PDB file of C-alpha atoms in Angstrom:
ATOM      1  CA  MET E  10    -162.368 140.188 -45.992  1.00 43.00           C
ATOM      2  CA  THR E  11    -163.893 137.791 -48.546  1.00 39.00           C
ATOM      3  CA  PHE E  12    -165.924 134.703 -47.954  1.00 36.00           C
ATOM      4  CA  SER E  13    -166.887 131.944 -50.402  1.00 39.00           C
ATOM      5  CA  ALA E  14    -170.341 130.460 -50.218  1.00 37.00           C
ATOM      6  CA  VAL E  15    -171.507 127.029 -51.205  1.00 34.00           C
ATOM      7  CA  LEU E  16    -175.179 127.009 -52.072  1.00 33.00           C
ATOM      8  CA  ALA E  17    -176.942 123.979 -50.640  1.00 36.00           C
ATOM      9  CA  LEU E  18    -180.666 124.350 -50.207  1.00 33.00           C
ATOM     10  CA  THR E  19    -181.496 122.454 -47.060  1.00 38.00           C
ATOM     11  CA  ASP E  20    -184.109 121.631 -44.485  1.00 40.00           C
ATOM     12  CA  ALA E  21    -181.908 122.733 -41.596  1.00 43.00           C
ATOM     13  CA  VAL E  22    -184.149 125.626 -40.615  1.00 39.00           C
ATOM     14  CA  SER E  23    -187.812 126.471 -40.429  1.00 36.00           C
ATOM     15  CA  THR E  24    -189.518 127.987 -43.448  1.00 34.00           C
ATOM     16  CA  THR E  25    -190.598 130.779 -41.127  1.00 34.00           C
ATOM     17  CA  GLN E  26    -188.717 133.876 -42.214  1.00 34.00           C
ATOM     18  CA  PRO E  27    -186.144 134.940 -39.595  1.00 35.00           C
ATOM     19  CA  TRP E  28    -185.407 138.391 -38.223  1.00 34.00           C
ATOM     20  CA  HIS E  29    -182.105 138.740 -40.089  1.00 33.00           C
ATOM     21  CA  GLY E  30    -179.207 139.915 -37.985  1.00 33.00           C
ATOM     22  CA  PHE E  31    -181.242 141.108 -35.001  1.00 31.00           C
ATOM     23  CA  THR E  32    -179.938 140.257 -31.557  1.00 32.00           C
ATOM     24  CA  GLU E  33    -182.035 142.497 -29.326  1.00 30.00           C
ATOM     25  CA  ALA E  34    -185.027 141.135 -27.435  1.00 28.00           C
ATOM     26  CA  GLU E  35    -187.213 144.184 -27.930  1.00 28.00           C
ATOM     27  CA  ILE E  36    -187.534 143.701 -31.690  1.00 26.00           C
ATOM     28  CA  LEU E  37    -188.950 140.185 -31.486  1.00 32.00           C
ATOM     29  CA  PRO E  38    -192.663 139.815 -30.677  1.00 32.00           C
ATOM     30  CA  ALA E  39    -193.543 137.963 -27.492  1.00 32.00           C
ATOM     31  CA  GLU E  40    -196.143 135.195 -27.567  1.00 34.00           C
ATOM     32  CA  SER E  41    -199.014 134.916 -25.138  1.00 34.00           C
ATOM     33  CA  GLU E  42    -198.327 133.370 -21.739  1.00 35.00           C
ATOM     34  CA  GLN E  43    -200.872 130.647 -22.492  1.00 33.00           C
ATOM     35  CA  ARG E  44    -199.111 129.585 -25.679  1.00 33.00           C
ATOM     36  CA  ARG E  45    -195.695 129.744 -24.041  1.00 35.00           C
ATOM     37  CA  ASP E  46    -196.880 127.563 -21.160  1.00 37.00           C
ATOM     38  CA  SER E  47    -198.337 124.998 -23.539  1.00 33.00           C
ATOM     39  CA  ARG E  48    -194.975 124.653 -25.289  1.00 33.00           C
ATOM     40  CA  GLN E  49    -193.203 124.118 -21.993  1.00 35.00           C
ATOM     41  CA  MET E  50    -195.459 121.144 -21.236  1.00 31.00           C
ATOM     42  CA  ALA E  51    -194.097 119.186 -24.214  1.00 33.00           C
ATOM     43  CA  ASP E  52    -192.958 115.613 -23.621  1.00 35.00           C
ATOM     44  CA  LEU E  53    -189.199 116.074 -23.294  1.00 36.00           C
ATOM     45  CA  ARG E  54    -186.282 114.241 -21.857  1.00 37.00           C
ATOM     46  CA  PRO E  55    -185.405 116.123 -18.664  1.00 37.00           C
ATOM     47  CA  VAL E  56    -182.199 118.114 -18.616  1.00 39.00           C
ATOM     48  CA  GLU E  57    -179.734 115.993 -16.701  1.00 43.00           C
ATOM     49  CA  PRO E  58    -177.285 117.722 -14.365  1.00 40.00           C
ATOM     50  CA  LEU E  59    -173.706 117.844 -15.562  1.00 43.00           C
ATOM     51  CA  GLU E  60    -171.537 115.055 -14.253  1.00 44.00           C
ATOM     52  CA  THR E  61    -168.133 116.626 -13.924  1.00 42.00           C
ATOM     53  CA  SER E  62    -165.102 114.384 -14.328  1.00 47.00           C
ATOM     54  CA  PRO E  63    -162.100 116.118 -12.775  1.00 52.00           C
ATOM     55  CA  THR E  64    -160.108 112.886 -13.128  1.00 51.00           C
ATOM     56  CA  VAL E  65    -160.081 113.080 -16.946  1.00 61.00           C
ATOM     57  CA  ALA E  66    -156.383 113.059 -17.718  1.00 63.00           C
ATOM     58  CA  LYS E  67    -156.100 113.154 -21.488  1.00 79.00           C
ATOM     59  CA  SER E  68    -158.006 113.932 -24.645  1.00 88.00           C
ATOM     60  CA  GLU E  69    -157.882 113.096 -28.333  1.00 90.00           C
ATOM     61  CA  VAL E  70    -158.876 116.699 -29.053  1.00 95.00           C
ATOM     62  CA  SER E  71    -156.246 119.295 -29.940  1.00 94.00           C
ATOM     63  CA  ALA E  72    -156.556 122.938 -28.947  1.00 95.00           C
ATOM     64  CA  ASP E  73    -155.465 123.748 -32.516  1.00 95.00           C
ATOM     65  CA  ASP E  74    -158.475 122.037 -34.115  1.00 97.00           C
ATOM     66  CA  TRP E  75    -160.333 124.389 -36.460  1.00 97.00           C
ATOM     67  CA  GLN E  76    -163.636 124.006 -34.623  1.00 98.00           C
ATOM     68  CA  LEU E  77    -162.094 125.243 -31.348  1.00 98.00           C
ATOM     69  CA  LEU E  78    -161.140 128.666 -32.692  1.00 98.00           C
ATOM     70  CA  LEU E  79    -161.440 131.057 -29.741  1.00 98.00           C
ATOM     71  CA  VAL E  80    -163.118 134.368 -30.498  1.00 97.00           C
ATOM     72  CA  ASN E  81    -164.119 136.508 -27.530  1.00 96.00           C
ATOM     73  CA  PRO E  82    -163.592 140.054 -26.180  1.00 93.00           C
ATOM     74  CA  TRP E  83    -159.887 139.302 -25.686  1.00 95.00           C
ATOM     75  CA  ASN E  84    -159.248 137.242 -28.819  1.00 97.00           C
ATOM     76  CA  GLN E  85    -160.102 138.727 -32.191  1.00 96.00           C
ATOM     77  CA  LEU E  86    -160.848 136.788 -35.340  1.00 96.00           C
ATOM     78  CA  PRO E  87    -157.522 136.029 -37.084  1.00 95.00           C
ATOM     79  CA  GLU E  88    -156.585 138.579 -39.726  1.00 92.00           C
ATOM     80  CA  GLY E  89    -157.607 137.413 -43.185  1.00 92.00           C
ATOM     81  CA  TYR E  90    -159.907 134.714 -41.788  1.00 94.00           C
ATOM     82  CA  THR E  91    -162.082 133.084 -44.435  1.00 94.00           C
ATOM     83  CA  VAL E  92    -164.683 130.356 -44.229  1.00 96.00           C
ATOM     84  CA  GLU E  93    -166.525 128.212 -46.757  1.00 98.00           C
ATOM     85  CA  LEU E  94    -170.232 128.516 -46.101  1.00 98.00           C
ATOM     86  CA  THR E  95    -173.255 126.349 -46.731  1.00 98.00           C
ATOM     87  CA  GLU E  96    -176.290 128.526 -47.307  1.00 96.00           C
ATOM     88  CA  LEU E  97    -179.512 127.475 -45.620  1.00 92.00           C
ATOM     89  CA  ARG E  98    -182.817 127.881 -47.365  1.00 81.00           C
ATOM     90  CA  ASN E  99    -183.988 130.881 -45.317  1.00 83.00           C
ATOM     91  CA  GLY E 100    -180.936 133.005 -46.066  1.00 89.00           C
ATOM     92  CA  HIS E 101    -178.751 131.965 -43.141  1.00 96.00           C
ATOM     93  CA  ALA E 102    -175.370 130.282 -43.558  1.00 97.00           C
ATOM     94  CA  VAL E 103    -172.945 128.159 -41.539  1.00 98.00           C
ATOM     95  CA  ASP E 104    -169.442 126.761 -41.883  1.00 98.00           C
ATOM     96  CA  THR E 105    -169.768 123.906 -44.373  1.00 98.00           C
ATOM     97  CA  ARG E 106    -167.856 121.566 -42.060  1.00 98.00           C
ATOM     98  CA  ALA E 107    -170.420 122.052 -39.274  1.00 98.00           C
ATOM     99  CA  TYR E 108    -173.463 121.733 -41.511  1.00 98.00           C
ATOM    100  CA  PRO E 109    -174.022 117.926 -41.401  1.00 98.00           C
ATOM    101  CA  ASP E 110    -174.176 117.877 -37.591  1.00 98.00           C
ATOM    102  CA  LEU E 111    -176.430 120.939 -37.570  1.00 98.00           C
ATOM    103  CA  GLN E 112    -178.801 119.236 -40.008  1.00 97.00           C
ATOM    104  CA  ARG E 113    -179.001 116.128 -37.820  1.00 98.00           C
ATOM    105  CA  MET E 114    -179.625 118.181 -34.692  1.00 98.00           C
ATOM    106  CA  MET E 115    -182.420 120.197 -36.259  1.00 98.00           C
ATOM    107  CA  ASP E 116    -184.012 117.083 -37.767  1.00 98.00           C
ATOM    108  CA  ASP E 117    -183.951 115.235 -34.444  1.00 98.00           C
ATOM    109  CA  CYS E 118    -185.301 118.244 -32.570  1.00 98.00           C
ATOM    110  CA  ARG E 119    -188.231 118.396 -34.977  1.00 98.00           C
ATOM    111  CA  ALA E 120    -188.710 114.636 -34.716  1.00 98.00           C
ATOM    112  CA  ALA E 121    -189.260 115.210 -30.984  1.00 98.00           C
ATOM    113  CA  GLY E 122    -192.270 117.342 -31.917  1.00 98.00           C
ATOM    114  CA  LEU E 123    -190.557 120.713 -31.467  1.00 98.00           C
ATOM    115  CA  GLU E 124    -190.141 123.784 -33.675  1.00 98.00           C
ATOM    116  CA  PRO E 125    -186.600 125.194 -33.584  1.00 98.00           C
ATOM    117  CA  VAL E 126    -185.924 128.339 -35.610  1.00 97.00           C
ATOM    118  CA  ILE E 127    -182.493 129.701 -36.484  1.00 97.00           C
ATOM    119  CA  CYS E 128    -182.776 133.472 -36.148  1.00 96.00           C
ATOM    120  CA  SER E 129    -179.098 134.377 -36.583  1.00 95.00           C
ATOM    121  CA  SER E 130    -176.040 132.628 -37.981  1.00 97.00           C
ATOM    122  CA  TYR E 131    -172.998 133.797 -39.958  1.00 96.00           C
ATOM    123  CA  ARG E 132    -172.490 137.558 -40.023  1.00 94.00           C
ATOM    124  CA  THR E 133    -170.176 139.719 -42.048  1.00 92.00           C
ATOM    125  CA  LEU E 134    -167.967 142.280 -40.338  1.00 90.00           C
ATOM    126  CA  GLU E 135    -170.228 145.013 -41.694  1.00 92.00           C
ATOM    127  CA  THR E 136    -173.346 143.442 -40.189  1.00 90.00           C
ATOM    128  CA  GLN E 137    -171.671 143.050 -36.808  1.00 88.00           C
ATOM    129  CA  GLN E 138    -170.516 146.676 -36.907  1.00 93.00           C
ATOM    130  CA  ARG E 139    -174.056 147.860 -37.606  1.00 93.00           C
ATOM    131  CA  LEU E 140    -175.538 145.822 -34.749  1.00 90.00           C
ATOM    132  CA  TYR E 141    -172.881 147.056 -32.345  1.00 92.00           C
ATOM    133  CA  GLU E 142    -173.349 150.718 -33.223  1.00 94.00           C
ATOM    134  CA  ASN E 143    -177.135 150.370 -33.017  1.00 94.00           C
ATOM    135  CA  LYS E 144    -176.838 148.986 -29.498  1.00 93.00           C
ATOM    136  CA  ILE E 145    -174.569 151.836 -28.428  1.00 95.00           C
ATOM    137  CA  ARG E 146    -177.030 154.398 -29.783  1.00 95.00           C
ATOM    138  CA  ARG E 147    -179.947 152.796 -27.950  1.00 94.00           C
ATOM    139  CA  LEU E 148    -178.042 152.825 -24.668  1.00 95.00           C
ATOM    140  CA  MET E 149    -177.070 156.465 -25.158  1.00 96.00           C
ATOM    141  CA  ASN E 150    -180.720 157.290 -25.805  1.00 95.00           C
ATOM    142  CA  GLU E 151    -181.429 155.759 -22.388  1.00 95.00           C
ATOM    143  CA  GLY E 152    -179.093 158.285 -20.789  1.00 94.00           C
ATOM    144  CA  LEU E 153    -175.697 156.572 -20.773  1.00 93.00           C
ATOM    145  CA  SER E 154    -172.571 158.398 -21.868  1.00 95.00           C
ATOM    146  CA  ARG E 155    -170.785 157.221 -25.013  1.00 95.00           C
ATOM    147  CA  GLU E 156    -168.110 155.574 -22.871  1.00 94.00           C
ATOM    148  CA  GLU E 157    -170.656 153.836 -20.632  1.00 95.00           C
ATOM    149  CA  ALA E 158    -172.775 152.738 -23.585  1.00 94.00           C
ATOM    150  CA  THR E 159    -169.758 151.329 -25.414  1.00 94.00           C
ATOM    151  CA  ALA E 160    -168.652 149.314 -22.392  1.00 92.00           C
ATOM    152  CA  GLN E 161    -172.128 147.900 -21.766  1.00 92.00           C
ATOM    153  CA  ALA E 162    -172.872 147.213 -25.433  1.00 90.00           C
ATOM    154  CA  GLY E 163    -169.858 144.914 -25.691  1.00 87.00           C
ATOM    155  CA  THR E 164    -171.341 142.506 -23.137  1.00 87.00           C
ATOM    156  CA  VAL E 165    -174.507 142.092 -25.205  1.00 84.00           C
ATOM    157  CA  VAL E 166    -173.434 142.584 -28.824  1.00 86.00           C
ATOM    158  CA  ALA E 167    -169.851 141.518 -29.504  1.00 85.00           C
ATOM    159  CA  VAL E 168    -167.383 144.148 -30.652  1.00 90.00           C
ATOM    160  CA  PRO E 169    -166.839 143.729 -34.412  1.00 91.00           C
ATOM    161  CA  GLY E 170    -164.001 141.287 -34.977  1.00 93.00           C
ATOM    162  CA  THR E 171    -164.726 139.453 -31.715  1.00 93.00           C
ATOM    163  CA  SER E 172    -168.085 137.898 -32.593  1.00 94.00           C
ATOM    164  CA  GLU E 173    -168.432 134.143 -32.940  1.00 96.00           C
ATOM    165  CA  HIS E 174    -171.069 134.765 -35.586  1.00 96.00           C
ATOM    166  CA  GLN E 175    -168.264 135.913 -37.878  1.00 96.00           C
ATOM    167  CA  THR E 176    -166.700 132.429 -37.716  1.00 97.00           C
ATOM    168  CA  GLY E 177    -169.700 130.652 -39.231  1.00 98.00           C
ATOM    169  CA  LEU E 178    -169.682 128.281 -36.243  1.00 98.00           C
ATOM    170  CA  ALA E 179    -172.310 130.011 -34.093  1.00 98.00           C
ATOM    171  CA  LEU E 180    -176.088 130.134 -34.320  1.00 97.00           C
ATOM    172  CA  ASP E 181    -178.923 131.702 -32.373  1.00 98.00           C
ATOM    173  CA  ILE E 182    -181.747 129.165 -32.135  1.00 98.00           C
ATOM    174  CA  VAL E 183    -185.155 129.927 -30.637  1.00 98.00           C
ATOM    175  CA  ASP E 184    -188.481 128.209 -30.122  1.00 98.00           C
ATOM    176  CA  ALA E 185    -191.029 129.093 -32.808  1.00 98.00           C
ATOM    177  CA  SER E 186    -193.581 129.731 -30.055  1.00 97.00           C
ATOM    178  CA  TYR E 187    -191.390 132.268 -28.237  1.00 98.00           C
ATOM    179  CA  GLN E 188    -188.875 134.166 -30.338  1.00 97.00           C
ATOM    180  CA  VAL E 189    -187.722 136.724 -27.793  1.00 97.00           C
ATOM    181  CA  LEU E 190    -184.006 136.752 -26.991  1.00 96.00           C
ATOM    182  CA  ASP E 191    -184.204 136.970 -23.217  1.00 97.00           C
ATOM    183  CA  THR E 192    -183.634 134.641 -20.278  1.00 97.00           C
ATOM    184  CA  ALA E 193    -187.178 133.268 -20.521  1.00 98.00           C
ATOM    185  CA  GLN E 194    -185.974 131.500 -23.661  1.00 98.00           C
ATOM    186  CA  GLU E 195    -184.301 128.904 -21.418  1.00 98.00           C
ATOM    187  CA  SER E 196    -187.709 127.588 -20.310  1.00 98.00           C
ATOM    188  CA  THR E 197    -189.017 126.881 -23.803  1.00 98.00           C
ATOM    189  CA  ALA E 198    -189.370 123.330 -25.031  1.00 98.00           C
ATOM    190  CA  VAL E 199    -186.774 123.814 -27.760  1.00 98.00           C
ATOM    191  CA  GLN E 200    -184.128 125.151 -25.375  1.00 98.00           C
ATOM    192  CA  GLN E 201    -184.755 122.376 -22.869  1.00 98.00           C
ATOM    193  CA  TRP E 202    -184.159 119.846 -25.642  1.00 98.00           C
ATOM    194  CA  LEU E 203    -181.087 121.627 -27.007  1.00 98.00           C
ATOM    195  CA  MET E 204    -179.499 122.078 -23.593  1.00 98.00           C
ATOM    196  CA  ALA E 205    -179.924 118.368 -22.934  1.00 98.00           C
ATOM    197  CA  ASN E 206    -178.909 117.065 -26.351  1.00 98.00           C
ATOM    198  CA  SER E 207    -176.886 119.574 -28.412  1.00 98.00           C
ATOM    199  CA  TRP E 208    -173.563 118.147 -27.190  1.00 98.00           C
ATOM    200  CA  GLU E 209    -174.330 114.873 -28.986  1.00 98.00           C
ATOM    201  CA  TYR E 210    -174.156 116.792 -32.267  1.00 98.00           C
ATOM    202  CA  GLY E 211    -171.031 118.773 -31.406  1.00 98.00           C
ATOM    203  CA  PHE E 212    -172.739 121.963 -30.209  1.00 98.00           C
ATOM    204  CA  ILE E 213    -172.459 123.704 -26.844  1.00 98.00           C
ATOM    205  CA  LEU E 214    -174.441 126.435 -25.128  1.00 98.00           C
ATOM    206  CA  ARG E 215    -171.653 128.953 -25.510  1.00 98.00           C
ATOM    207  CA  TYR E 216    -172.551 131.540 -22.865  1.00 97.00           C
ATOM    208  CA  PRO E 217    -173.812 129.828 -19.674  1.00 97.00           C
ATOM    209  CA  SER E 218    -175.152 131.985 -16.854  1.00 95.00           C
ATOM    210  CA  GLU E 219    -172.377 131.062 -14.429  1.00 95.00           C
ATOM    211  CA  LYS E 220    -169.497 131.669 -16.876  1.00 96.00           C
ATOM    212  CA  SER E 221    -169.981 135.306 -17.904  1.00 95.00           C
ATOM    213  CA  ASP E 222    -166.790 136.443 -16.166  1.00 95.00           C
ATOM    214  CA  LEU E 223    -164.849 133.991 -18.324  1.00 97.00           C
ATOM    215  CA  THR E 224    -166.661 134.433 -21.642  1.00 96.00           C
ATOM    216  CA  GLY E 225    -167.119 138.201 -21.380  1.00 93.00           C
ATOM    217  CA  ILE E 226    -170.700 137.839 -22.620  1.00 93.00           C
ATOM    218  CA  ILE E 227    -173.971 137.825 -20.691  1.00 94.00           C
ATOM    219  CA  TYR E 228    -176.040 134.657 -20.345  1.00 97.00           C
ATOM    220  CA  GLU E 229    -177.528 133.763 -23.729  1.00 97.00           C
ATOM    221  CA  PRO E 230    -179.747 130.660 -23.580  1.00 98.00           C
ATOM    222  CA  TRP E 231    -180.101 130.681 -27.370  1.00 98.00           C
ATOM    223  CA  HIS E 232    -176.499 130.953 -28.626  1.00 98.00           C
ATOM    224  CA  TYR E 233    -174.984 127.631 -29.708  1.00 98.00           C
ATOM    225  CA  ARG E 234    -171.447 127.074 -30.936  1.00 98.00           C
ATOM    226  CA  TYR E 235    -170.060 124.155 -32.917  1.00 98.00           C
ATOM    227  CA  VAL E 236    -166.945 122.605 -31.336  1.00 98.00           C
ATOM    228  CA  GLY E 237    -167.198 119.022 -32.611  1.00 98.00           C
ATOM    229  CA  GLN E 238    -168.641 115.979 -30.891  1.00 98.00           C
ATOM    230  CA  ASP E 239    -165.559 114.938 -28.912  1.00 97.00           C
ATOM    231  CA  ALA E 240    -164.944 118.411 -27.504  1.00 98.00           C
ATOM    232  CA  ALA E 241    -168.634 118.960 -26.734  1.00 98.00           C
ATOM    233  CA  ARG E 242    -168.773 115.687 -24.810  1.00 97.00           C
ATOM    234  CA  GLU E 243    -165.660 116.482 -22.788  1.00 97.00           C
ATOM    235  CA  MET E 244    -166.772 120.036 -22.045  1.00 97.00           C
ATOM    236  CA  ARG E 245    -170.067 118.670 -20.748  1.00 97.00           C
ATOM    237  CA  GLU E 246    -168.335 116.075 -18.578  1.00 96.00           C
ATOM    238  CA  LEU E 247    -165.909 118.646 -17.190  1.00 96.00           C
ATOM    239  CA  GLY E 248    -168.514 121.390 -16.764  1.00 97.00           C
ATOM    240  CA  MET E 249    -166.317 123.832 -18.680  1.00 97.00           C
ATOM    241  CA  CYS E 250    -166.925 126.682 -21.082  1.00 98.00           C
ATOM    242  CA  LEU E 251    -164.701 126.990 -24.159  1.00 98.00           C
ATOM    243  CA  GLU E 252    -162.188 129.288 -22.457  1.00 98.00           C
ATOM    244  CA  GLU E 253    -161.703 126.834 -19.586  1.00 98.00           C
ATOM    245  CA  TYR E 254    -161.565 123.840 -21.898  1.00 97.00           C
ATOM    246  CA  LEU E 255    -158.827 125.294 -24.085  1.00 97.00           C
ATOM    247  CA  GLU E 256    -156.769 126.085 -20.996  1.00 96.00           C
ATOM    248  CA  TRP E 257    -157.350 122.535 -19.758  1.00 95.00           C
ATOM    249  CA  LEU E 258    -156.244 121.079 -23.107  1.00 95.00           C
ATOM    250  CA  ASP E 259    -153.125 123.213 -23.028  1.00 92.00           C
ATOM    251  CA  GLY E 260    -152.336 121.916 -19.548  1.00 89.00           C
ATOM    252  CA  ILE E 261    -152.693 118.214 -20.318  1.00 84.00           C
ATOM    253  CA  ASP E 262    -150.687 118.554 -23.539  1.00 65.00           C
ATOM    254  CA  LYS E 263    -147.619 119.679 -21.592  1.00 55.00           C
TER     255      LYS E 263
END
């Protein structure tokens, strides 16, 4: 599988060097409780509850749009998939088509006085394979059988070929003050801002806590996926994850 890259040095991410490719909480240092609490007291717009609109009857969005590519435990990346990438200045990269909206989102988040850091973005198949095997080994070291470890690993680190990070449309974004990938991330100032505003830039929180049975992935309050502004707005209004939304689009198109 080959991928072309377009070099475009940008301000989309913090100059802080990321932990390349890591997805496990234990490898990222936790900040002090005092510092974490101070970040949570930032002046933010409160997260508004979703206003579902079950009466929505049609959409201008097509389920075949490139930004709605479904990759999950049951849908592998299409064979021969390629993507043109824009490289960010700290070594990360994203689908070039999603880059302008990502830049605006990061700029506006910083303008609100916050410090978002992209700690993971596009991954090659080889990188995903390494992360997956590492997770299996760690679980086996904890006493699980190979079969048990493999099954559990797939809910935390996507099986190679089924990771959204391989599309170039997904990013892990954390708060500079708390760079641990665990559920406490949801309480940071950056995540509160992103959860309230990311849809305006075409991004969604891809793995909500109440949708794990549908996504096949545990709750990840740091993993954002680009779907485009129209789709992100409709998914927010409908209270749907990507799997539900694509099924809904298929239904109204018939």
